[in-house]
Coordinates of C-alpha atoms in Angstrom, one line a residue:
Chain P
X19 CA 0.0 0.0 0.0
X20 CA 1.6 3.2 -1.2
X21 CA -0.5 5.5 1.0
X22 CA -2.0 7.2 -2.0
X23 CA -5.8 6.7 -2.3
X24 CA -8.0 7.1 -5.4
X25 CA -11.8 6.9 -5.8
X26 CA -13.7 5.5 -7.4
X27 CA -12.0 2.2 -8.4
X28 CA -14.2 1.7 -11.5
X29 CA -16.3 4.1 -13.5
X30 CA -18.5 3.3 -16.4
X31 CA -20.1 6.1 -18.3
X32 CA -21.4 7.1 -21.7
X33 CA -19.9 9.3 -24.4
X34 CA -20.5 13.0 -23.9
X35 CA -20.7 12.7 -20.1
X36 CA -18.5 14.3 -17.5
X37 CA -16.8 12.5 -14.6
X38 CA -14.6 13.5 -11.6
X39 CA -11.7 11.4 -10.3
X40 CA -10.4 12.0 -6.8
X41 CA -7.0 11.5 -5.3
X42 CA -5.6 11.8 -1.8
X43 CA -1.8 12.0 -1.6
X44 CA 0.4 10.4 1.1
X45 CA 0.5 12.3 4.3
X46 CA 3.1 15.1 4.0
X47 CA 3.3 15.0 0.2
X48 CA 2.7 18.4 -1.4
X49 CA 3.0 17.3 -5.1
X50 CA 0.3 15.4 -6.9
X51 CA 0.6 14.0 -10.5
X52 CA -2.0 12.6 -12.8
X53 CA -1.1 10.0 -15.4
X54 CA -3.2 8.1 -18.0
X55 CA -2.4 4.5 -19.0
X56 CA -4.1 3.2 -22.1
X57 CA -3.3 -0.1 -24.0
X58 CA -1.8 1.7 -27.0
X59 CA 0.1 4.5 -25.3
X60 CA 1.5 3.3 -22.0
X61 CA 1.8 5.7 -19.0
X62 CA 1.4 9.3 -20.1
X63 CA 1.9 12.3 -17.8
X64 CA -1.1 14.7 -17.7
X65 CA -0.5 17.3 -15.1
X66 CA 1.3 18.2 -11.8
X67 CA 0.2 20.3 -8.9
X68 CA 2.3 21.5 -6.1
X69 CA 0.7 22.8 -2.9
X70 CA -2.4 24.0 -4.8
X71 CA -0.6 25.5 -7.8
X72 CA -0.3 24.0 -11.3
X73 CA 3.4 23.2 -11.8
X74 CA 3.6 21.4 -15.1
X75 CA 1.4 20.2 -17.9
X76 CA 1.8 17.3 -20.3
X77 CA -0.4 16.4 -23.3
X78 CA -3.6 17.0 -21.4
X79 CA -6.6 17.5 -23.5
X80 CA -8.6 20.8 -23.2
X81 CA -11.6 18.7 -22.2
X82 CA -9.6 17.6 -19.1
X83 CA -8.9 19.8 -16.1
X84 CA -7.6 19.3 -12.6
X85 CA -7.2 21.1 -9.3
X86 CA -5.6 20.6 -5.9
X87 CA -7.4 21.8 -2.9
X88 CA -6.1 23.3 0.4
X89 CA -6.2 19.9 2.1
X90 CA -3.9 18.7 -0.8
X91 CA -6.4 16.3 -2.3
X92 CA -6.8 16.6 -6.1
X93 CA -9.5 16.0 -8.6
X94 CA -9.3 15.3 -12.3
X95 CA -12.3 16.4 -14.3
X96 CA -12.9 14.7 -17.7
X97 CA -15.7 16.2 -19.8
X98 CA -17.3 15.5 -23.2
X99 CA -16.0 11.9 -22.9
X100 CA -15.1 9.9 -25.9
X101 CA -14.5 6.2 -26.4
X102 CA -10.8 6.8 -26.6
X103 CA -10.7 8.3 -23.1
X104 CA -11.2 4.7 -21.7
X105 CA -8.1 4.0 -19.7
X106 CA -6.6 3.6 -16.3
X107 CA -6.0 7.0 -14.5
X108 CA -3.3 7.1 -11.9
X109 CA -2.5 9.7 -9.3
X110 CA 1.0 9.8 -7.7
X111 CA 2.5 12.0 -5.1
X112 CA 5.9 12.8 -3.6
X113 CA 7.4 15.1 -1.0
X114 CA 10.0 17.9 -1.2
X115 CA 13.5 16.6 -1.6
X116 CA 12.5 13.2 -2.9
X117 CA 12.1 12.5 -6.6
X118 CA 10.5 9.1 -6.6
X119 CA 6.7 9.2 -7.0
X120 CA 4.3 6.8 -5.2
X121 CA 1.3 5.7 -7.2
X122 CA -2.3 5.1 -6.2
X123 CA -4.3 2.0 -7.2
X124 CA -5.9 3.9 -10.1
X125 CA -9.4 4.5 -11.5
X126 CA -10.5 2.4 -14.4
X127 CA -12.7 4.5 -16.7
X128 CA -14.8 2.8 -19.3
X129 CA -16.7 5.0 -21.8
X130 CA -19.4 3.2 -23.7
Chain M
X13 CA 11.8 15.5 -26.1
X14 CA 12.6 12.8 -23.5
X15 CA 12.4 9.3 -24.8
X16 CA 12.6 5.9 -23.1
X17 CA 12.8 2.6 -24.9
X18 CA 12.6 -0.7 -23.1
X19 CA 13.5 -4.2 -24.4
X20 CA 12.5 -6.9 -24.8
X21 CA 8.7 -6.2 -24.8
X22 CA 8.1 -9.6 -23.2
X23 CA 10.4 -12.1 -21.5
X24 CA 9.7 -15.7 -20.4
X25 CA 12.0 -17.3 -17.9
X26 CA 12.2 -20.5 -16.0
X27 CA 12.4 -20.2 -12.3
X28 CA 16.1 -19.7 -11.4
X29 CA 17.1 -18.5 -14.9
X30 CA 18.7 -15.1 -14.5
X31 CA 18.4 -12.4 -17.1
X32 CA 18.5 -8.6 -17.7
X33 CA 16.0 -6.0 -18.9
X34 CA 17.2 -3.0 -20.9
X35 CA 16.1 0.6 -20.7
X36 CA 17.6 3.1 -23.3
X37 CA 16.9 6.7 -22.7
X38 CA 17.4 10.2 -24.2
X39 CA 17.0 13.2 -22.0
X40 CA 18.4 16.7 -22.1
X41 CA 19.7 16.5 -18.5
X42 CA 19.0 13.5 -16.3
X43 CA 17.7 14.2 -12.8
X44 CA 16.9 10.6 -12.1
X45 CA 16.1 7.2 -13.7
X46 CA 13.4 5.1 -12.0
X47 CA 12.3 1.5 -12.1
X48 CA 8.8 0.4 -11.2
X49 CA 7.0 -2.9 -11.0
X50 CA 3.4 -3.1 -12.1
X51 CA 1.0 -6.0 -11.6
X52 CA -2.1 -6.2 -13.9
X53 CA -4.7 -3.6 -13.0
X54 CA -2.6 -2.1 -10.2
X55 CA -0.6 1.0 -9.7
X56 CA 3.1 1.0 -10.4
X57 CA 5.2 0.1 -7.3
X58 CA 8.5 2.0 -6.9
X59 CA 11.7 -0.1 -6.9
X60 CA 14.8 2.1 -7.5
X61 CA 16.1 5.5 -8.3
X62 CA 19.5 6.0 -10.0
X63 CA 21.0 9.4 -10.4
X64 CA 24.4 9.1 -12.1
X65 CA 26.3 6.8 -14.4
X66 CA 28.0 4.0 -12.5
X67 CA 25.4 3.9 -9.8
X68 CA 24.0 0.5 -8.8
X69 CA 21.1 -0.4 -6.4
X70 CA 20.0 -3.8 -5.2
X71 CA 16.9 -5.2 -3.6
X72 CA 16.4 -8.9 -3.1
X73 CA 16.8 -10.6 -6.5
X74 CA 16.8 -7.3 -8.4
X75 CA 19.8 -5.1 -9.2
X76 CA 19.6 -1.9 -11.3
X77 CA 22.6 -0.3 -13.0
X78 CA 23.0 3.0 -14.9
X79 CA 25.2 4.2 -17.8
X80 CA 25.0 7.5 -19.7
X81 CA 22.6 6.0 -22.2
X82 CA 20.9 3.1 -20.6
X83 CA 19.9 1.2 -17.5
X84 CA 19.7 -2.5 -16.8
X85 CA 17.5 -4.4 -14.4
X86 CA 19.2 -7.7 -13.6
X87 CA 17.1 -10.4 -12.1
X88 CA 19.0 -13.2 -10.4
X89 CA 17.4 -16.6 -9.8
X90 CA 13.8 -15.3 -10.4
X91 CA 10.8 -16.8 -8.8
X92 CA 7.2 -16.9 -10.1
X93 CA 6.2 -14.0 -7.9
X94 CA 8.6 -11.8 -9.8
X95 CA 6.2 -12.0 -12.8
X96 CA 5.0 -8.5 -13.6
X97 CA 5.6 -5.6 -16.0
X98 CA 8.7 -3.7 -15.2
X99 CA 8.6 0.0 -16.1
X100 CA 11.5 2.4 -16.6
X101 CA 11.1 6.2 -16.4
X102 CA 13.3 9.3 -16.5
X103 CA 13.0 12.7 -15.0
X104 CA 14.8 15.6 -16.5
X105 CA 16.2 18.7 -14.9
X106 CA 14.4 21.3 -17.0
X107 CA 12.2 23.7 -15.0
X108 CA 9.4 23.6 -17.6
X109 CA 9.2 19.8 -17.1
X110 CA 8.3 20.1 -13.5
X111 CA 8.9 16.7 -12.0
X112 CA 7.1 14.6 -14.5
X113 CA 8.2 11.1 -15.3
X114 CA 8.5 9.9 -18.9
X115 CA 7.9 6.2 -19.0
X116 CA 8.9 3.4 -21.4
X117 CA 6.4 0.8 -22.6
X118 CA 7.6 -1.7 -20.1
X119 CA 8.9 -5.3 -20.2
X120 CA 6.3 -8.0 -19.3
X121 CA 8.2 -10.7 -17.4
X122 CA 6.8 -14.1 -16.9
X123 CA 8.6 -16.6 -14.6
X124 CA 7.5 -20.2 -14.9
X125 CA 7.8 -22.6 -12.0

């Protein structure tokens, strides 16, 4: 158990809908990262937050957005969902001075 | 753009048969190279961080090494429970990159009893 929690574990929704994925980092970790893992693209970085501020952005679609709240939990919002958005979404966290990231169990999103 | 290439894509070993996994990387300035283990449907589990060429890290049957262009994950006398996908990732020093990890596609290891 990495100490990073994600909810829900599974999400099934229809095209065009909007969903919110939630992540709680390890205690003491200020940085939160979101990654997408699909069968054809491997693990891809989406976005990083540090203590409530956006720090870095990857190839995150405009339909996707994220935020980190004062209690350091983070949410990833996915809207106008398409079939191709079906994937595993992972959250990771780390603390200042340490570069390794610890991953949560993921949310499996299925868009039908 | 940072790139990570892992080989082979898949590897089948008999229990006790040692082997190595390769990770080749291109990065503008390496901050760290990371190895993770991932079981099906689970989140990646951190194994090692390597920071500079010549560095080695060991944990049980696993040993990771680093050169300026590649890293190897050596598996000595593997057991069936070592079966998993092993992921390599790099982090570069550029401010604009934040602390993102760039992952390779992974090597799927199967160890038969």
